[in-house]
Short mmCIF file of C-alpha atoms in Angstrom, two decimals:
data_model
loop_
_atom_site.label_atom_id
_atom_site.label_comp_id
_atom_site.label_asym_id
_atom_site.label_seq_id
_atom_site.Cartn_x
_atom_site.Cartn_y
_atom_site.Cartn_z
CA UNK A 416 14.91 -26.37 7.98
CA UNK A 417 14.88 -23.89 5.12
CA UNK A 418 11.78 -21.69 5.03
CA UNK A 419 10.88 -20.54 1.52
CA UNK A 420 8.17 -18.23 0.20
CA UNK A 421 6.97 -19.29 -3.23
CA UNK A 422 4.86 -17.72 -5.94
CA UNK A 423 1.58 -19.59 -5.42
CA UNK A 424 -0.42 -17.93 -8.22
CA UNK A 425 -0.03 -14.95 -10.50
CA UNK A 426 -1.72 -11.75 -9.33
CA UNK A 427 -4.32 -9.85 -11.32
CA UNK A 428 -3.76 -6.24 -10.37
CA UNK A 429 -2.56 -5.69 -6.83
CA UNK A 430 -0.95 -8.75 -5.22
CA UNK A 431 -2.72 -10.48 -2.35
CA UNK A 432 -1.50 -12.86 0.33
CA UNK A 433 -3.03 -15.73 -1.67
CA UNK A 434 -0.38 -15.15 -4.34
CA UNK A 435 2.28 -16.43 -1.93
CA UNK A 436 2.88 -19.78 -0.28
CA UNK A 437 5.25 -20.60 2.59
CA UNK A 438 6.92 -24.01 2.72
CA UNK A 439 9.62 -25.62 4.86
CA UNK A 440 12.13 -28.17 3.61
CA UNK A 441 15.25 -29.84 4.89
CA UNK A 442 18.42 -27.84 4.51
CA UNK A 443 20.43 -29.14 1.56
CA UNK A 444 24.10 -29.84 2.18
CA UNK A 445 26.33 -27.99 -0.31
CA UNK A 446 27.95 -29.81 -3.22
CA UNK A 447 31.34 -28.85 -4.64
CA UNK A 448 31.34 -25.16 -5.56
CA UNK A 449 28.31 -24.41 -3.39
CA UNK A 450 27.72 -22.76 -0.02
CA UNK A 451 25.01 -23.02 2.62
CA UNK A 452 23.84 -19.62 3.82
CA UNK A 453 21.92 -18.04 6.67
CA UNK A 454 20.00 -15.03 5.38
CA UNK A 455 20.33 -11.96 7.58
CA UNK A 456 18.78 -9.17 5.50
CA UNK A 457 16.52 -9.54 2.44
CA UNK A 458 15.66 -6.72 0.07
CA UNK A 459 12.14 -5.94 -1.16
CA UNK A 460 11.98 -3.87 -4.33
CA UNK A 461 9.22 -2.75 -6.74
CA UNK A 462 10.69 -4.65 -9.72
CA UNK A 463 9.59 -7.91 -8.06
CA UNK A 464 5.99 -7.16 -9.04
CA UNK A 465 6.92 -7.50 -12.71
CA UNK A 466 8.58 -10.86 -12.08
CA UNK A 467 5.24 -12.19 -10.82
CA UNK A 468 3.69 -11.72 -14.27
CA UNK A 469 3.96 -14.24 -17.08
CA UNK A 470 4.83 -11.61 -19.66
CA UNK A 471 7.82 -10.77 -21.82
CA UNK A 472 10.19 -8.48 -19.97
CA UNK A 473 13.89 -7.79 -19.45
CA UNK A 474 14.16 -10.77 -17.11
CA UNK A 475 12.59 -14.21 -16.79
CA UNK A 476 9.38 -14.38 -14.79
CA UNK A 477 9.21 -16.32 -11.53
CA UNK A 478 7.44 -19.60 -12.27
CA UNK A 479 4.50 -20.83 -10.23
CA UNK A 480 5.94 -22.84 -7.33
CA UNK A 481 9.36 -21.18 -7.52
CA UNK A 482 10.97 -19.12 -4.77
CA UNK A 483 10.23 -15.40 -5.05
CA UNK A 484 13.29 -13.52 -6.27
CA UNK A 485 15.23 -11.12 -4.05
CA UNK A 486 18.69 -9.91 -3.27
CA UNK A 487 19.91 -10.71 0.23
CA UNK A 488 22.82 -10.32 2.60
CA UNK A 489 23.77 -13.65 4.17
CA UNK A 490 26.45 -15.38 6.22
CA UNK A 491 28.19 -18.54 5.03
CA UNK A 492 27.36 -21.49 7.31
CA UNK A 493 29.08 -24.25 5.31
CA UNK A 494 31.30 -23.95 2.27
CA UNK A 495 32.53 -26.27 -0.44
CA UNK A 496 33.92 -23.37 -2.43
CA UNK A 497 37.47 -22.08 -2.55
CA UNK A 498 36.10 -18.53 -2.75
CA UNK A 499 34.30 -18.43 0.60
CA UNK A 500 34.85 -19.76 4.10
CA UNK A 501 32.51 -20.28 7.02
CA UNK A 502 31.59 -16.95 8.59
CA UNK A 503 32.03 -14.85 5.44
CA UNK A 504 29.33 -12.31 4.62
CA UNK A 505 28.01 -12.42 1.05
CA UNK A 506 25.40 -10.72 -1.13
CA UNK A 507 23.49 -12.37 -3.94
CA UNK A 508 20.10 -12.99 -5.49
CA UNK A 509 19.19 -15.84 -3.16
CA UNK A 510 15.43 -15.20 -2.92
CA UNK A 511 12.78 -15.26 -0.22
CA UNK A 512 14.29 -17.99 1.97
CA UNK A 513 16.28 -18.19 5.17
CA UNK A 514 18.78 -21.04 4.70
CA UNK A 515 19.46 -21.46 0.97
CA UNK A 516 22.20 -23.56 -0.62
CA UNK A 517 23.53 -21.79 -3.73
CA UNK A 518 26.29 -21.75 -6.31
CA UNK A 519 29.17 -19.69 -4.94
CA UNK A 520 29.62 -18.03 -8.34
CA UNK A 521 26.35 -16.16 -7.76
CA UNK A 522 27.72 -14.34 -4.70
CA UNK A 523 30.02 -11.43 -3.89
CA UNK A 524 31.91 -11.05 -0.62
CA UNK A 525 30.98 -8.16 1.68
CA UNK A 526 33.43 -6.42 4.01
CA UNK A 527 31.52 -5.94 7.31
CA UNK A 528 33.92 -3.17 8.39
CA UNK A 529 33.09 -0.99 5.37
CA UNK A 530 29.52 -0.12 6.37
CA UNK A 531 26.51 -1.70 8.12
CA UNK A 532 25.68 -5.05 6.49
CA UNK A 533 22.20 -3.92 5.43
CA UNK A 534 23.65 -1.26 3.13
CA UNK A 535 24.91 -4.00 0.79
CA UNK A 536 21.33 -4.43 -0.47
CA UNK A 537 20.55 -0.70 -0.29
CA UNK A 538 22.68 2.38 -0.77
CA UNK A 539 25.79 0.22 -1.41
CA UNK A 540 23.86 -2.39 -3.38
CA UNK A 541 21.50 -2.54 -6.33
CA UNK A 542 19.54 0.68 -5.51
CA UNK A 543 22.70 2.71 -4.97
CA UNK A 544 24.28 1.42 -8.17
CA UNK A 545 21.05 2.24 -10.03
CA UNK A 546 21.24 5.85 -8.84
CA UNK A 547 24.94 6.14 -9.64
CA UNK A 548 24.72 4.60 -13.11
CA UNK A 549 21.66 6.61 -14.12
CA UNK A 550 23.15 9.90 -12.99
CA UNK A 551 26.66 9.21 -14.29
CA UNK A 552 25.73 7.67 -17.65
CA UNK A 553 22.46 9.30 -18.65
CA UNK A 554 21.40 12.29 -16.54
CA UNK A 555 24.86 13.87 -16.64
CA UNK A 556 23.98 16.65 -14.17
CA UNK A 557 25.57 20.08 -14.59
CA UNK A 558 25.95 22.78 -11.96
CA UNK A 559 22.91 25.05 -11.80
CA UNK A 560 20.49 22.64 -13.48
CA UNK A 561 17.17 21.61 -11.95
CA UNK A 562 16.44 17.94 -11.31
CA UNK A 563 13.06 16.56 -10.26
CA UNK A 564 13.16 13.18 -8.53
CA UNK A 565 10.04 11.03 -8.17
CA UNK A 566 9.78 8.63 -5.19
CA UNK A 567 12.26 11.00 -3.60
CA UNK A 568 12.44 9.37 -0.17
CA UNK A 569 12.90 5.85 -1.55
CA UNK A 570 16.09 3.86 -1.86
CA UNK A 571 16.95 5.03 -5.39
CA UNK A 572 15.37 8.48 -5.41
CA UNK A 573 16.98 9.65 -2.16
CA UNK A 574 20.42 8.77 -3.50
CA UNK A 575 19.74 10.36 -6.89
CA UNK A 576 18.76 13.64 -5.26
CA UNK A 577 21.83 13.76 -3.05
CA UNK A 578 24.10 13.03 -6.02
CA UNK A 579 22.37 15.93 -7.76
CA UNK A 580 23.27 18.21 -4.85
CA UNK A 581 26.89 17.02 -4.99
CA UNK A 582 26.96 18.18 -8.63
CA UNK A 583 25.51 21.58 -7.72
CA UNK A 584 21.97 21.09 -8.99
CA UNK A 585 18.70 22.44 -7.66
CA UNK A 586 16.93 19.28 -6.48
CA UNK A 587 13.15 19.03 -6.20
CA UNK A 588 11.67 15.83 -4.84
CA UNK A 589 8.22 14.35 -5.25
CA UNK A 590 6.89 12.08 -2.49
CA UNK A 591 3.60 10.81 -1.09
CA UNK A 592 3.39 12.46 2.34
CA UNK A 593 4.40 15.62 4.15
CA UNK A 594 6.59 13.51 6.45
CA UNK A 595 8.53 12.14 3.50
CA UNK A 596 8.83 15.59 1.91
CA UNK A 597 10.09 17.15 5.15
CA UNK A 598 12.65 14.35 5.49
CA UNK A 599 14.09 14.89 2.01
CA UNK A 600 14.53 18.59 2.73
CA UNK A 601 15.69 18.55 6.36
CA UNK A 602 17.80 15.37 6.32
CA UNK A 603 18.85 14.85 2.70
CA UNK A 604 19.29 18.47 1.67
CA UNK A 605 16.75 18.66 -1.18
CA UNK A 606 15.85 22.25 -2.08
CA UNK A 607 12.13 21.48 -2.28
CA UNK A 608 9.79 18.50 -2.16
CA UNK A 609 6.16 18.39 -3.29
CA UNK A 610 3.48 15.96 -2.13
CA UNK A 611 1.85 14.42 -5.22
CA UNK A 612 -1.34 13.86 -3.17
CA UNK A 613 -1.76 17.61 -2.69
CA UNK A 614 -4.72 18.95 -4.72
CA UNK A 615 -2.46 21.76 -5.97
CA UNK A 616 0.40 19.41 -6.82
CA UNK A 617 0.95 20.59 -10.40
CA UNK A 618 0.97 24.27 -9.45
CA UNK A 619 3.29 23.68 -6.49
CA UNK A 620 5.70 21.65 -8.63
CA UNK A 621 5.78 24.44 -11.20
CA UNK A 622 6.50 27.00 -8.47
CA UNK A 623 9.33 24.80 -7.16
CA UNK A 624 10.94 24.78 -10.64
CA UNK A 625 11.04 28.46 -11.71
CA UNK A 626 13.71 27.73 -14.33
CA UNK A 627 12.03 24.61 -15.68
CA UNK A 628 13.34 21.04 -15.40
CA UNK A 629 16.58 19.81 -16.95
CA UNK A 630 16.55 16.27 -15.52
CA UNK A 631 13.54 14.24 -14.50
CA UNK A 632 14.31 10.98 -12.71
CA UNK A 633 11.45 8.59 -13.42
CA UNK A 634 10.63 6.06 -10.73
CA UNK A 635 6.87 6.31 -10.80
CA UNK A 636 5.04 7.44 -13.96
CA UNK A 637 1.41 8.55 -13.73
CA UNK A 638 0.49 12.01 -12.46
CA UNK A 639 4.07 12.93 -11.59
CA UNK A 640 5.20 12.56 -15.19
CA UNK A 641 2.13 14.49 -16.39
CA UNK A 642 3.02 17.35 -14.05
CA UNK A 643 6.66 17.42 -15.16
CA UNK A 644 6.03 17.29 -18.92
CA UNK A 645 5.14 20.98 -19.41
CA UNK A 646 8.16 22.04 -17.34
CA UNK A 647 10.85 20.19 -19.30
CA UNK A 648 13.56 22.37 -20.83
CA UNK A 649 15.33 21.93 -24.16
CA UNK A 650 17.82 19.06 -23.98
CA UNK A 651 16.17 17.64 -20.87
CA UNK A 652 17.23 14.12 -19.86
CA UNK A 653 14.82 11.56 -18.44
CA UNK A 654 16.41 8.38 -17.03
CA UNK A 655 13.66 5.79 -16.49
CA UNK A 656 14.37 3.05 -13.96
CA UNK A 657 10.86 2.37 -12.63
CA UNK A 658 7.13 2.94 -13.13
CA UNK A 659 5.73 1.86 -9.80
CA UNK A 660 2.36 3.58 -10.29
CA UNK A 661 1.66 1.24 -13.22
CA UNK A 662 2.92 -2.10 -11.87
CA UNK A 663 -0.52 -3.24 -10.69
CA UNK A 664 -2.35 -1.90 -13.75
CA UNK A 665 -4.48 -4.37 -15.72
CA UNK A 666 -5.31 -2.04 -18.63
CA UNK A 667 -4.12 1.15 -20.28
CA UNK A 668 -4.80 4.41 -18.40
CA UNK A 669 -8.05 6.17 -19.26
CA UNK A 670 -8.07 9.57 -20.94
CA UNK A 671 -6.54 11.24 -23.95
CA UNK A 672 -3.60 9.58 -25.69
CA UNK A 673 -0.70 11.92 -24.95
CA UNK A 674 1.96 9.91 -26.77
CA UNK A 675 1.93 12.10 -29.93
CA UNK A 676 2.35 15.21 -27.76
CA UNK A 677 5.24 13.60 -25.90
CA UNK A 678 6.99 12.55 -29.10
CA UNK A 679 6.61 16.04 -30.54
CA UNK A 680 8.11 17.43 -27.34
CA UNK A 681 10.99 14.94 -27.50
CA UNK A 682 11.73 16.05 -31.06
CA UNK A 683 11.32 19.81 -30.85
CA UNK A 684 13.06 20.12 -27.47
CA UNK A 685 15.68 17.50 -28.40
CA UNK A 686 15.10 15.60 -25.17
CA UNK A 687 16.43 12.18 -24.20
CA UNK A 688 14.33 9.47 -22.55
CA UNK A 689 16.49 6.54 -21.54
CA UNK A 690 15.18 3.36 -19.99
CA UNK A 691 17.83 1.31 -18.26
CA UNK A 692 18.18 -1.80 -16.12
CA UNK A 693 20.97 -1.75 -13.57
CA UNK A 694 21.86 -5.43 -14.16
CA UNK A 695 23.19 -4.41 -17.58
CA UNK A 696 25.68 -2.07 -15.90
CA UNK A 697 27.20 -4.24 -13.19
CA UNK A 698 30.61 -3.61 -14.70
CA UNK A 699 30.24 -0.28 -12.85
CA UNK A 700 29.18 -1.82 -9.55
CA UNK A 701 32.55 -1.55 -7.79
CA UNK A 702 33.03 1.96 -9.17
CA UNK A 703 29.65 2.96 -7.76
CA UNK A 704 30.31 1.40 -4.35
CA UNK A 705 33.66 3.19 -4.03
CA UNK A 706 32.11 6.54 -4.98
CA UNK A 707 29.04 6.14 -2.76
CA UNK A 708 31.12 4.93 0.21
CA UNK A 709 33.33 8.00 -0.07
CA UNK A 710 30.33 10.32 -0.20
CA UNK A 711 28.77 8.60 2.83
CA UNK A 712 32.02 8.97 4.80
CA UNK A 713 32.15 12.65 3.83
CA UNK A 714 28.57 13.17 5.00
CA UNK A 715 27.39 14.05 1.50
CA UNK A 716 25.00 11.09 1.24
CA UNK A 717 22.68 9.89 3.97
CA UNK A 718 20.32 6.95 3.81
CA UNK A 719 17.19 5.70 5.56
CA UNK A 720 16.22 2.06 5.97
CA UNK A 721 12.77 0.69 6.82
CA UNK A 722 13.16 -2.65 8.64
CA UNK A 723 10.46 -5.32 8.95
CA UNK A 724 11.17 -8.28 11.24
CA UNK A 725 10.60 -11.83 10.03
CA UNK A 726 10.57 -13.55 6.66
CA UNK A 727 6.92 -14.45 7.25
CA UNK A 728 6.03 -10.74 7.03
CA UNK A 729 7.59 -10.27 3.58
CA UNK A 730 4.32 -10.68 1.59
CA UNK A 731 2.49 -8.01 3.59
CA UNK A 732 5.48 -5.69 3.48
CA UNK A 733 5.78 -6.15 -0.29
CA UNK A 734 2.11 -5.31 -0.85
CA UNK A 735 2.62 -2.20 1.28
CA UNK A 736 5.71 -1.25 -0.75
CA UNK A 737 3.65 -1.10 -3.93
CA UNK A 738 1.31 1.32 -2.16
CA UNK A 739 4.07 3.57 -0.85
CA UNK A 740 3.77 2.52 2.79
CA UNK A 741 7.51 2.10 3.32
CA UNK A 742 9.70 5.03 4.30
CA UNK A 743 13.22 4.48 2.98
CA UNK A 744 14.84 1.27 1.73
CA UNK A 745 12.60 -1.65 2.66
CA UNK A 746 14.56 -4.47 4.30
CA UNK A 747 13.34 -7.73 5.84
CA UNK A 748 15.36 -8.75 8.93
CA UNK A 749 15.36 -12.52 8.52
CA UNK A 750 17.92 -13.41 11.21
CA UNK A 751 19.84 -11.36 13.82
CA UNK A 752 22.78 -9.32 12.54
CA UNK A 753 25.89 -10.77 14.23
CA UNK A 754 27.80 -7.50 13.79
CA UNK A 755 25.38 -5.48 15.93
#
């Protein structure tokens, strides 16, 4: 049987378990050009919240009754494709299901000797490529600059900060607990990390950035961006790849409209704010994987994964992700990893 988790209804605000529905169906034998897979690891990422909405965005929404979208690492069980054979490991956007049958053109082969299989949906997958592309193309870090990274212990933010250190930057993280802040400093080599839940957050962030902020990596929005705004230097760069604090919002934030102030700051300080979606830069995917793999082998980049066992636990884990309960890249272990 193939177990699938579907979008049962669209959420209003924070998702609930009622928004999801689990079904089982017979495994479908592959047609020509298709492969039958066994999912081993499935990625959970904040962008999935946006796909649950029926609103115009950079990608098509998941329809009611469709399988929830996700990237996954799988093993080929049966193949009717010349590109893959039984036993191959592959990565693709195969969704919340454990035995999907998919078009082989949607997959890329993974070398299990290169790194642990789970990294293909983490530091050597979409999150890692996001960090690489944003830093390489838009942040353009220079030695001696200060970079502030929101969601610093997460899959993207942790890699961004470590790339910043490789380029000789002062790296200041922002995270949601003392445990996460201590991890970014002691394990990842960040210079400082500030807990955004601290009552003195703004003052502590300012103290951590005595020379202002040259690069702000935006994963979150909300109070973190408000705290960074006064600290931005001339020619500051702000790559925007996520706004997790706003994903469950049902209305505009209360308070004074600060958009005119921001636009004046963008103009007078000649700053760049660049929103980007990693899927538009997959021509750089292999380049990013080669660079990140080298840095991992050299000990310059470390990564943390947060594993949850069982496809059935994906809805709860996803709801927790949107509330910052994960610590590191969130991965669902759907089936045992045959390489371990």
